[in-house]
XYZ file of C-alpha atoms in Angstrom:
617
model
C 0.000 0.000 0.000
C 2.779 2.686 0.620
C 4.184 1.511 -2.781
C 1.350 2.414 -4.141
C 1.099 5.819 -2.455
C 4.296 6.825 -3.319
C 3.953 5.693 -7.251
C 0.520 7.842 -6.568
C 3.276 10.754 -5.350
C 6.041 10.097 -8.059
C 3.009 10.699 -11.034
C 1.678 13.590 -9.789
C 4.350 15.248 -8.872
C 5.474 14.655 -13.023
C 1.993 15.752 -14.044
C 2.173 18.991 -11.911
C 5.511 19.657 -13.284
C 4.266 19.288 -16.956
C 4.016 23.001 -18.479
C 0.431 21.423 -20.293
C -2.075 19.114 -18.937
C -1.664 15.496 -19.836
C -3.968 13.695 -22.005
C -7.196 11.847 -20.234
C -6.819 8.297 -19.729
C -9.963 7.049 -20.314
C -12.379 9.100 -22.089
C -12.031 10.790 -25.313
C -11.670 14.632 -26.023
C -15.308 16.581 -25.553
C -14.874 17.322 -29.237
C -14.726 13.724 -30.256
C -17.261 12.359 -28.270
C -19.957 11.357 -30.586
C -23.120 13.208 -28.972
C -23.343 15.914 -26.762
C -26.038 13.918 -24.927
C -23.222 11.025 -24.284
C -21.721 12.702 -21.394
C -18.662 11.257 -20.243
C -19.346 8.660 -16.911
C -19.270 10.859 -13.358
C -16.444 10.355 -11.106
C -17.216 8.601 -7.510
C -16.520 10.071 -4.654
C -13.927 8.128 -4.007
C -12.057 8.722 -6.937
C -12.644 12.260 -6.870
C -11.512 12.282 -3.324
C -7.890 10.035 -4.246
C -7.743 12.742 -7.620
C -7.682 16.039 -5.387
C -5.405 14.103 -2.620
C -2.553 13.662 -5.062
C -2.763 17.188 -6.302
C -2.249 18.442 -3.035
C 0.410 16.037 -2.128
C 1.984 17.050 -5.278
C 1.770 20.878 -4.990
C 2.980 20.195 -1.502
C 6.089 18.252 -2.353
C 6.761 20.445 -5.383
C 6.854 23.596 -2.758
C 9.359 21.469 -0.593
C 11.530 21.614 -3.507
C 11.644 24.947 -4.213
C 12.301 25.788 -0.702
C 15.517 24.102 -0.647
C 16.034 25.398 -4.340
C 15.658 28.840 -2.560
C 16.082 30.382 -5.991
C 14.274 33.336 -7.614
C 13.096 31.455 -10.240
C 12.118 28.827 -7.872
C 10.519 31.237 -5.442
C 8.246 33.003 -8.463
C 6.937 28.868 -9.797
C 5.828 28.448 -6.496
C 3.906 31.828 -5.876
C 2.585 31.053 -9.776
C 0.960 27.574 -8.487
C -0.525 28.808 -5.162
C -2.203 31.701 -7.196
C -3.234 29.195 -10.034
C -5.021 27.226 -7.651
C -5.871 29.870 -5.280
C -7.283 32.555 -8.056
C -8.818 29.891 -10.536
C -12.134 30.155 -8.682
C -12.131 33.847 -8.158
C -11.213 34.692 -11.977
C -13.987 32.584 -13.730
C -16.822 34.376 -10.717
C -15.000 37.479 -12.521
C -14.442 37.113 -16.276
C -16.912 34.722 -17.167
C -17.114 31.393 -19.062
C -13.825 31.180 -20.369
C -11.825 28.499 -21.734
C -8.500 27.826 -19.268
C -5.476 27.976 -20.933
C -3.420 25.035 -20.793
C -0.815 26.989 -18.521
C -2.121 27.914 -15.888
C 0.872 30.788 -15.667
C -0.571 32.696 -18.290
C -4.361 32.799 -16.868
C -7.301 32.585 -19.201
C -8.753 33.601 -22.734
C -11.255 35.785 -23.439
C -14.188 34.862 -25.486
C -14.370 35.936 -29.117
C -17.100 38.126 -28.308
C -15.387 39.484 -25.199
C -11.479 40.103 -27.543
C -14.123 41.835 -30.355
C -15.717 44.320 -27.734
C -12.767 45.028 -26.167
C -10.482 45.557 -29.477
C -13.257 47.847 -30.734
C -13.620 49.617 -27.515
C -10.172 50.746 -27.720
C -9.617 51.136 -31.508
C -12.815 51.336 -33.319
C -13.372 49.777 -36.727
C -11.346 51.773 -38.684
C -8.169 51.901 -37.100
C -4.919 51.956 -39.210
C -1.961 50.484 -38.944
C 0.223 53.201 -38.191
C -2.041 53.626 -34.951
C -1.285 49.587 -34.569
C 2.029 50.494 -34.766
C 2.304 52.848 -32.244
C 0.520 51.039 -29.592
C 2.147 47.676 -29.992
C 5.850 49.216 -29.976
C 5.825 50.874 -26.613
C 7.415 49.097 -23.827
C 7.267 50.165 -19.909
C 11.006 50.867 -19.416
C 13.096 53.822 -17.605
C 15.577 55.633 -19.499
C 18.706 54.596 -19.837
C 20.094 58.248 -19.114
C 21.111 58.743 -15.923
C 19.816 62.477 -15.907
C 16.444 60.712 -16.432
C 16.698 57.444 -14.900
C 13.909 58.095 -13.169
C 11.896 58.247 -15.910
C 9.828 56.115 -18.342
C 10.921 56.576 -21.778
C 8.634 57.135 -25.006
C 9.542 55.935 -28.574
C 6.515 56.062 -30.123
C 3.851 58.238 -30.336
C 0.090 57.285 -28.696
C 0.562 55.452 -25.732
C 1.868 58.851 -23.942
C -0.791 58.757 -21.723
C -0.739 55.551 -20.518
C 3.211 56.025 -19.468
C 2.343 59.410 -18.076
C -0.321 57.881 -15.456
C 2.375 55.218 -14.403
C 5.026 58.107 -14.257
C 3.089 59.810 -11.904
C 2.473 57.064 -9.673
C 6.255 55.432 -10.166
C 7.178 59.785 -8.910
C 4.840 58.975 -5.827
C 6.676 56.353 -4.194
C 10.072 57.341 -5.580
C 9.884 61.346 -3.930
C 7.051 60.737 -0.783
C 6.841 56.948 -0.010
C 10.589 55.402 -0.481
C 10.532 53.441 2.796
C 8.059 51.301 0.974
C 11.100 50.617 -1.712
C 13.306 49.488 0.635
C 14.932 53.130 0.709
C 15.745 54.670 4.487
C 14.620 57.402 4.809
C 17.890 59.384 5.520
C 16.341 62.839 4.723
C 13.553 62.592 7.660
C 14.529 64.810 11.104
C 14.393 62.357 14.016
C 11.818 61.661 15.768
C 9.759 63.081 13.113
C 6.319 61.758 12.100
C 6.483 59.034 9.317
C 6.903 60.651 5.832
C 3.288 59.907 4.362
C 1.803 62.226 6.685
C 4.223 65.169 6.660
C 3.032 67.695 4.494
C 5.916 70.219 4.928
C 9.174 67.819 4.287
C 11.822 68.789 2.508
C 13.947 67.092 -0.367
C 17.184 67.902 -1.719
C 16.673 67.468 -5.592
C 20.435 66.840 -6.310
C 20.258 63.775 -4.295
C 16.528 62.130 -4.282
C 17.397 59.597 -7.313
C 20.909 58.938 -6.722
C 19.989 55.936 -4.549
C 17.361 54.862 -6.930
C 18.834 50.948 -7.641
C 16.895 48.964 -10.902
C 15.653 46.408 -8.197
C 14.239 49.801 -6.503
C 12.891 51.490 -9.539
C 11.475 47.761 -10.751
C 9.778 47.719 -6.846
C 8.266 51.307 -8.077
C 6.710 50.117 -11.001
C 5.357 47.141 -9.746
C 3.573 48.779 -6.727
C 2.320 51.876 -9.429
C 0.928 49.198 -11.812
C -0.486 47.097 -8.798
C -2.108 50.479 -7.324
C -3.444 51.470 -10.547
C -5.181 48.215 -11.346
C -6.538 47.625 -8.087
C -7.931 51.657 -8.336
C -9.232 50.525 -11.589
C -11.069 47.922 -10.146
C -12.695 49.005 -6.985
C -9.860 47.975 -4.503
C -11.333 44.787 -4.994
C -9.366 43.038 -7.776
C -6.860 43.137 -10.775
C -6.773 41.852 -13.530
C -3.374 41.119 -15.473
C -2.818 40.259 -18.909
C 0.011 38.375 -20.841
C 0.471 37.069 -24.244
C 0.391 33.059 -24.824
C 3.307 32.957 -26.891
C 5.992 34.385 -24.229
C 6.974 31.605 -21.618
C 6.801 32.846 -18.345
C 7.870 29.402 -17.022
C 12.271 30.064 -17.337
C 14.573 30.877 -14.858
C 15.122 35.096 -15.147
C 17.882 35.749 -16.860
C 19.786 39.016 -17.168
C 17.817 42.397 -18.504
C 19.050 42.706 -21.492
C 19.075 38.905 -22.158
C 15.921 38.714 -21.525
C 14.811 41.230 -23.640
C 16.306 39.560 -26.401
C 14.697 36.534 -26.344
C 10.955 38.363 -25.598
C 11.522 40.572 -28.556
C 12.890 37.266 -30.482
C 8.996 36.143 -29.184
C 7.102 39.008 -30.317
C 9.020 39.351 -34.114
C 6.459 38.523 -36.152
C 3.276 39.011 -33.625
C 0.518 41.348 -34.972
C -2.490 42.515 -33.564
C -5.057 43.779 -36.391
C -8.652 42.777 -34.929
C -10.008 41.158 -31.741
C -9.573 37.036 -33.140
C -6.110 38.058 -32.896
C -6.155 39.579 -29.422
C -8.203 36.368 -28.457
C -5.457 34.137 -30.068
C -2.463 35.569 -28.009
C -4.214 37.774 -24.520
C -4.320 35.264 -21.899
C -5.834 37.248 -18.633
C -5.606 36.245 -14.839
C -7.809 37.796 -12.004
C -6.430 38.424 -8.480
C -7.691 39.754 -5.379
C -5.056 40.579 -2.799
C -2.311 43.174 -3.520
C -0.093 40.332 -2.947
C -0.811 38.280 -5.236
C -1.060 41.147 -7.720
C 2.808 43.041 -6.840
C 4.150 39.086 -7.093
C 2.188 38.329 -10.143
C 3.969 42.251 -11.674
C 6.884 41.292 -10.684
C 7.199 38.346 -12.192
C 5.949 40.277 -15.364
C 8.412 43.149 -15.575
C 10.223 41.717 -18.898
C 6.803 41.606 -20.717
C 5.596 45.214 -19.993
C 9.303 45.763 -20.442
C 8.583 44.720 -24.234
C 7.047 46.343 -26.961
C 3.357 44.842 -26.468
C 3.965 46.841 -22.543
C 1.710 49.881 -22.822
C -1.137 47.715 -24.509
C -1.422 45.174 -21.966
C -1.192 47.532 -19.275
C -3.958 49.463 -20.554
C -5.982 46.002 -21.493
C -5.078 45.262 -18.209
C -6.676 47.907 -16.598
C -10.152 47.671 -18.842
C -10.557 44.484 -18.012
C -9.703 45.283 -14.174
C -12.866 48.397 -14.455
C -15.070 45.707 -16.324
C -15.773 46.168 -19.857
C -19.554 47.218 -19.177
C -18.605 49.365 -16.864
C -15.897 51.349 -18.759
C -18.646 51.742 -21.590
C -21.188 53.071 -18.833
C -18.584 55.580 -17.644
C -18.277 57.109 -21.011
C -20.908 59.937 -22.462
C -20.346 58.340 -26.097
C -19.475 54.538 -25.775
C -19.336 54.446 -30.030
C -16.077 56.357 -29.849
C -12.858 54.710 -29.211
C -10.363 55.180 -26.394
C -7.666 55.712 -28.494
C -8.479 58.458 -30.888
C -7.873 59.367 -34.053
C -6.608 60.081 -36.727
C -2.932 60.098 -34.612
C -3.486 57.581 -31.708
C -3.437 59.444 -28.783
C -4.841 58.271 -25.826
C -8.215 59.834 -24.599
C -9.009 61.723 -21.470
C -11.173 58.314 -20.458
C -8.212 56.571 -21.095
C -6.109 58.930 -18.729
C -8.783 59.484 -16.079
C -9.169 55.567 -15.838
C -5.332 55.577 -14.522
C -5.696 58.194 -12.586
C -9.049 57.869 -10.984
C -10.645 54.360 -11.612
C -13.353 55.591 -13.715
C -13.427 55.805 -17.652
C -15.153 59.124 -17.390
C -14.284 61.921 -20.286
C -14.298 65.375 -18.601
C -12.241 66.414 -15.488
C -14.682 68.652 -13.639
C -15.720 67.675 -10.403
C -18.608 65.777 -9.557
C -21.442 65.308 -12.340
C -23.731 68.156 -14.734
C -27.032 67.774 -14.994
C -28.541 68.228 -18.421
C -31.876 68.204 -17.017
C -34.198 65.510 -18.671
C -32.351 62.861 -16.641
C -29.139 63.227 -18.844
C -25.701 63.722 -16.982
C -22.022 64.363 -17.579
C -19.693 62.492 -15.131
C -16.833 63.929 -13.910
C -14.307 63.108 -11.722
C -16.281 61.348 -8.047
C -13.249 61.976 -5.709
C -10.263 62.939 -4.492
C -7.680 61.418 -5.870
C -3.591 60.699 -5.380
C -2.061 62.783 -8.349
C -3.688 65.262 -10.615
C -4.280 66.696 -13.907
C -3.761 69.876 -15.366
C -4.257 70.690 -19.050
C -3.142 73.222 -21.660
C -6.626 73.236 -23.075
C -8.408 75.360 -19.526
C -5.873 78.288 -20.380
C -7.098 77.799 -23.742
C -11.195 77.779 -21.939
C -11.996 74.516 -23.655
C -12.530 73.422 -20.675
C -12.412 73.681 -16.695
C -10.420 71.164 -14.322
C -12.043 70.500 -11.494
C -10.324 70.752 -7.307
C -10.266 67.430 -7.057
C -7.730 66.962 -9.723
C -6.238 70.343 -9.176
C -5.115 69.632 -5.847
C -4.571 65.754 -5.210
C -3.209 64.266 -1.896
C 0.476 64.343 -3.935
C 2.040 67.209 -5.439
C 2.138 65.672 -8.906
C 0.128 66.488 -11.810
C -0.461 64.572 -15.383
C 0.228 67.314 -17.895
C -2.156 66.984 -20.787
C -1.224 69.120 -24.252
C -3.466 69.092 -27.676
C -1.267 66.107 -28.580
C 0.651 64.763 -25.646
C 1.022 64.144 -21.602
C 3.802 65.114 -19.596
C 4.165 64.852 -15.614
C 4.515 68.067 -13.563
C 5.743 67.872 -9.983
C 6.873 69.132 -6.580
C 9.713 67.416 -4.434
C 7.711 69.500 -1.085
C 4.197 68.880 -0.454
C 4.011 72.272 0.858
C 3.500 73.935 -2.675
C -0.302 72.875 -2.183
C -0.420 74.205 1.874
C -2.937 77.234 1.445
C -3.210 80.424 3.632
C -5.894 81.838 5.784
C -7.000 84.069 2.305
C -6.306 81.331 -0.289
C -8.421 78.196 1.649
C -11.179 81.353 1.650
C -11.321 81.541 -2.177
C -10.745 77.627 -2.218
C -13.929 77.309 -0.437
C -15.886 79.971 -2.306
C -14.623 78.852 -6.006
C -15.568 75.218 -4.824
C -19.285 76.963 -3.772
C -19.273 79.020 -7.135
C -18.156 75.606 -9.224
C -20.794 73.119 -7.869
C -23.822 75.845 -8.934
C -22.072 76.182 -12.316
C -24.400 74.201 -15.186
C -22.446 75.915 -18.035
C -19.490 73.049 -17.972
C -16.918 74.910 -16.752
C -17.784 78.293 -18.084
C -17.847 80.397 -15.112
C -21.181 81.532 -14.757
C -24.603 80.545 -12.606
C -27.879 81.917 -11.946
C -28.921 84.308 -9.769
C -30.602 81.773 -7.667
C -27.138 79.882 -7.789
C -25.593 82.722 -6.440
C -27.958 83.071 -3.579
C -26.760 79.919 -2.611
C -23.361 80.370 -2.717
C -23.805 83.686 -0.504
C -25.397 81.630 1.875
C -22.840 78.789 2.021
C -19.494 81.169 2.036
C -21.271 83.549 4.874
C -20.696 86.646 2.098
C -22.665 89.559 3.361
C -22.977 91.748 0.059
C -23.831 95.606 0.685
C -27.495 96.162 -1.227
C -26.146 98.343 -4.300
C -23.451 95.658 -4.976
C -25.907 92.834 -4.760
C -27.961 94.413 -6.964
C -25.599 95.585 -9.574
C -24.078 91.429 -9.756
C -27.582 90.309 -10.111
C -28.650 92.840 -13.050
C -27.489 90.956 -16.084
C -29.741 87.745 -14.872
C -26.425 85.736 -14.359
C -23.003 85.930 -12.444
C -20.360 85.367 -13.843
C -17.169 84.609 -11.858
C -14.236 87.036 -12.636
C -16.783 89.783 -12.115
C -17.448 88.649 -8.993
C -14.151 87.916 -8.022
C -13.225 91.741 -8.519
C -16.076 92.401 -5.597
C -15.002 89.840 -3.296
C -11.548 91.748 -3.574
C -12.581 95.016 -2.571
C -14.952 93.724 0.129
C -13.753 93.855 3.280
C -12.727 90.409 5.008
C -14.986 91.241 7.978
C -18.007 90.497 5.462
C -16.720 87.648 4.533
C -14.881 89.565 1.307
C -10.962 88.903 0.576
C -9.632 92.463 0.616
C -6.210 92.369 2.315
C -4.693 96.203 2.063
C -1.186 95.043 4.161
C -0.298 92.517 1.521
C 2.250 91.148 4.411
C 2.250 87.588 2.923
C 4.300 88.603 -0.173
C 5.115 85.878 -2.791
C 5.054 82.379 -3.042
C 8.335 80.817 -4.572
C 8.837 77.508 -4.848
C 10.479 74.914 -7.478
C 8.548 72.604 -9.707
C 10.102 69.977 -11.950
C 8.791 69.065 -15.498
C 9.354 65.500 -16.893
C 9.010 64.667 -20.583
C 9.397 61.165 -21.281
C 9.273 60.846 -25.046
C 12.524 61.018 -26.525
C 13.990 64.159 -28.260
C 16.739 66.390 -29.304
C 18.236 67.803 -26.172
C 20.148 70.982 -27.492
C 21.634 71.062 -23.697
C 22.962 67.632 -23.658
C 25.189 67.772 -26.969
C 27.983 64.963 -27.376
C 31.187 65.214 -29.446
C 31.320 63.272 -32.147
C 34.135 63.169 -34.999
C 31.967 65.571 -37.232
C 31.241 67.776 -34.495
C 28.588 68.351 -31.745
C 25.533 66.210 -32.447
C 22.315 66.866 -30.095
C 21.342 63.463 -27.908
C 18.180 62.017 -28.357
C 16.865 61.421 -24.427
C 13.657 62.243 -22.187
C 13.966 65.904 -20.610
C 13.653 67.144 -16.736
C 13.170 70.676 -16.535
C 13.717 72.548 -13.128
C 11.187 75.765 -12.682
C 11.218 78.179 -9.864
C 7.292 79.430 -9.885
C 6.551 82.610 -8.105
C 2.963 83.338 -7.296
C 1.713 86.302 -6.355
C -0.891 86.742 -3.076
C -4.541 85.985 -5.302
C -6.443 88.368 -3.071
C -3.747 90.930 -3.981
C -4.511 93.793 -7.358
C -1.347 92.727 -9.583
C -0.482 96.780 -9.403
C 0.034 96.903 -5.890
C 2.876 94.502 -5.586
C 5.066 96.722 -6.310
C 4.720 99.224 -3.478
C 4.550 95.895 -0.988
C 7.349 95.789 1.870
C 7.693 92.670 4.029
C 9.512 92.350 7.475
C 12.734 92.380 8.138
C 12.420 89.282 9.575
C 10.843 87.215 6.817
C 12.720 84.166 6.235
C 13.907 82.742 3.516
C 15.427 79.159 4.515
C 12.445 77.219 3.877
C 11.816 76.087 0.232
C 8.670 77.895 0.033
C 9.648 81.275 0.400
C 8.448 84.778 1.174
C 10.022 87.448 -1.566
C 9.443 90.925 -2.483
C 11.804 91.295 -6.110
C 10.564 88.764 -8.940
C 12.943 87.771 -11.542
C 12.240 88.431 -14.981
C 9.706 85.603 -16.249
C 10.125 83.474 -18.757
C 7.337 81.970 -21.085
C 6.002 78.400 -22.574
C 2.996 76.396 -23.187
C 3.585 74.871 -19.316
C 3.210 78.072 -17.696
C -0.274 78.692 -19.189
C -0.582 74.979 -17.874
C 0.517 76.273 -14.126
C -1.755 79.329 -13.980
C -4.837 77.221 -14.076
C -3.372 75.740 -10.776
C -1.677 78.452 -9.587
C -3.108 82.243 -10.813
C -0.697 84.775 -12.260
C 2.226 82.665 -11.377
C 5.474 83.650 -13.267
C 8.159 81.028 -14.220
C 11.673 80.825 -14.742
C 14.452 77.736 -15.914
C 17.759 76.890 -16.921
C 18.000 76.558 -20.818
C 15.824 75.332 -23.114
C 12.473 75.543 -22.635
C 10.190 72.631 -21.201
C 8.080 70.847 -23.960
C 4.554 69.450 -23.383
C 4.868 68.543 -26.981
């Protein structure tokens, strides 16, 4: 009998070492079986109960020998059999009847209908290949430049957005959270309170990314993606997707080895229609954050390869719920990914960023009346969005993007998204005067049915008195209210010359001075740097590398006329240590696109940098 047990052992541990399933035994393949009414004889309990014995007495032994493997490799088969078994369940509640792949590494397939709706969700019908192109030749990788090593690099265009939501995320841990990367942190005063709560920390720039390791900046990404997908769906669970042809199953070998052999994988691979995303996406579904960073990790070379931005963004569709990325949208005939160039759409970016595929950035929804809203962003989120297009008054970004719990902001152009951000979460801290006009803006906003346009209705405006506690004299009330409407910068000019005691903003002592601070611009596709020349035999040639731009932003007190700045004196004793600062002399400013950008977060601000000037193009 224990020769019999231990043949039992000695087969199942071969079977659960097999990369497929074996072939039955006994009874043919469904396909072959003559009828469908001929169902194949049901297992006793008995035999059911000596079938699921041997499985776990394999798994068990097969973890016994990876322990005293005790390699990487080792460690990650392990992990991918406990979650096979462990997930299995959870991922078919999830996704649906799908077929299970023969490897249970690379998860499931979608159904045809499923790989249709989804490839036609994110390119529509009449996609072209140049838009193919660009979206399956963009990897998830940091730049080589050590300048920007702390950046994700962009080849092609498209996917911009898609990198730009991870940047910000990757920035997150990297500037305010590197204890969870295994970083000390060195720059914290003793005895201070833990560094995600302090609000006022400084950072030296020169040195914040010199200890950044590639283990550290691969633990970055994998905890960005992880929190992304899990935002994406509910906190409750991720889902991850692969491609069938690359074998997850090897020891890892070195980066650029790897690499090598993935892009060897992916040569002739092309995705034109959803049969072919069916064919190759195999998807898994997980619902710890464990099981998800391991699962990432294990994953790095394929986002690392060219089909990386894709899958990601697959990844996090399928993670929302197809349904309910389509009921997010105000127009789910459109595609995500736009055309005619490819770019990424603001669904696309506000699914990274906020776990809903919603397409405007105000706050909250807008009632059309007749039952018929426009979603906007629910809540407050952990990095923000700004966008060339408010200056431009296409539109109006709402607080909670404005001002997220982190000091960084997606950057979003006509064509293109950058990453804006602060090293000091203290650019955001707001005065006694500035929280004011915070709360009154954030009154004026939620009455405002025009999308952003800065005006509301008399009644409206009643309302906004009431909740601000804005005592208007009679004639000015009256003379607001004539026209039938309100419209914001007009009544901004009153709440300036009304005295603070009736709840007004007028400040004549103009004691708090300027705000100067330093922002840092990150553009990750990869361009002519005229800064960065190198020598070659026939001269200088200009390199081709992400940029970082430093930019000192001075801000001006909002409650303060522009024209009386320049009679303002401060104290003597006004300090200037700290690395928000209190200044009476501006420098001359300089101009680009991303100053327009800053003013819708930070009003008259003036900018200045170090040579050429930052793109958001």
């Amino acid at each position: 009998m224990a020769d019999q047990e231990e043949e039992e052992l000695r087969m199942a541990m071969r079977m659960s070492m097999q990369h497929e399933s074996p072939e039955p035994k006994r009874s043919k393949p469904w396909e072959n079986a003559g009828c469908p009414a001929e169902l194949p004889e049901e297992e006793s309990p008995e035999v059911k109960s000596r079938k699921v014995q041997r499985e776990l007495m394999a798994a068990a032994a097969e973890r016994r020998m990876l322990a005293t493997r005790g390699s990487v490799a080792g460690q990650v088969a392990e992990k991918s059999v406990e979650n096979s078994l462990g997930d299995r369940a959870e991922g078919q509640k999830h996704m649906g009847d799908r077929k299970v792949d023969k490897n249970l590494k690379l998860g499931e397939e979608l159904s045809l209908e499923e790989a249709n709706q989804l490839f036609l969700m994110v390119f529509g019908s009449q996609v072209t290949r140049d838009i193919l192109a660009q979206w399956s030749n963009q990897g998830i990788r940091f730049s080589s430049d050590p300048e920007t090593s702390m950046g994700l690099v962009q080849h092609e265009g498209g996917p911009c957005g898609v990198l730009a939501a991870i940047q910000a995320i990757v920035l997150k841990y990297m500037i305010f959270l590197p204890e969870e990367l295994g970083i000390p942190p060195t720059t914290m005063p003793q005895n201070s309170v833990p560094r995600r709560s302090c609000r006022s920390e400084n950072v030296a720039p020169d040195d914040l990314f010199d200890s950044l390791t590639e283990d550290r900046k691969s633990r970055a990404l994998v905890r960005s993606m992880g929190e992304i997908l899990f935002l994406c769906g509910s906190n409750k669970r991720a889902v991850i997707a692969t491609l069938s042809i690359l074998d997850l199953s090897t020891d890892r070998a070195e980066d650029t080895l790897e690499d090598g052999v993935f892009a060897k994988a992916l040569q002739d691979l092309s995705i034109e229609s959803g049969s072919d995303l069916q064919n190759v996406l195999r998807v898994g579904t997980y619902t710890s954050q464990a099981s998800v960073f391991q699962r990432l990790e294990a994953m790095i070379p394929v986002f690392r390869s060219r089909m990386g931005a894709l899958l990601f963004l697959i990844s996090a569709l399928l993670s929302r719920g197809l349904d309910f990325v389509q009921a997010d949208r105000d127009d789910p005939s459109q595609s995500l990914v736009t055309a005619p160039f490819g770019h990424a759409s603001q669904e696309i970016v506000n699914l990274l960023l906020c776990g809903e595929a919603v397409a405007h950035v105000f706050d909250g929804r807008m009632d059309l009346g007749g039952g018929m809203f426009l979603k906007g962003i629910s809540t407050n989120v952990e990095v923000g969005f700004l966008t060339l297009l408010e200056s431009l008054n296409f539109c109006k970004v709402g607080q909670y993007l404005k001002c997220p719990k982190w000091p960084i902001w997606v950057i979003g152009s006509e064509s293109h998204y950058t990453v804006l951000f602060a090293l000091n979460t203290s650019v955001q801290d707001e005065n006694e005067f500035e929280g004011r006009e915070t709360q009154i803006r954030r009154a004026f906003d939620a009455q405002d049915q025009s999308g952003g346009g800065g005006f509301i209705s008399v009644e409206g405006f009643h309302q906004v008195l009431k909740e601000t506690c804005i005592n208007l004299p009679p004639e000015k009330l009256d003379h607001i209210c004539s026209s039938g409407f309100i419209v914001w910068s007009e009544f901004w000019q009153v709440l300036l010359d009304l005295d603070k005691s009736l709840g007004g903003l007028k400040d004549s002592s103009g004691l708090m001075g300027k705000k100067v601070f330093d922002l840092y611009h990150f553009n990750g596709i990869a361009k002519s740097d005229l800064n960065g020349c190198q020598t070659t035999p026939g001269g200088e040639t200009p390199l081709q590398r992400p940029r970082l731009t430093k930019l000192r932003v001075s801000v001006p007190p909002r409650w303060t006329p522009e024209e009386f700045l320049a009679d303002v004196k401060l104290p003597s004793d006004s300090s200037s240590k700290d690395t928000v600062d209190e200044v009476t002399k501006p420098e001359p400013p300089q101009h680009a696109p991303l100053v327009d950008c800053i003013r819708t977060r930070w009003a008259r601000a003036t900018c200045n940098w170090v040579g050429d000037p930052p793109s958001i193009v």
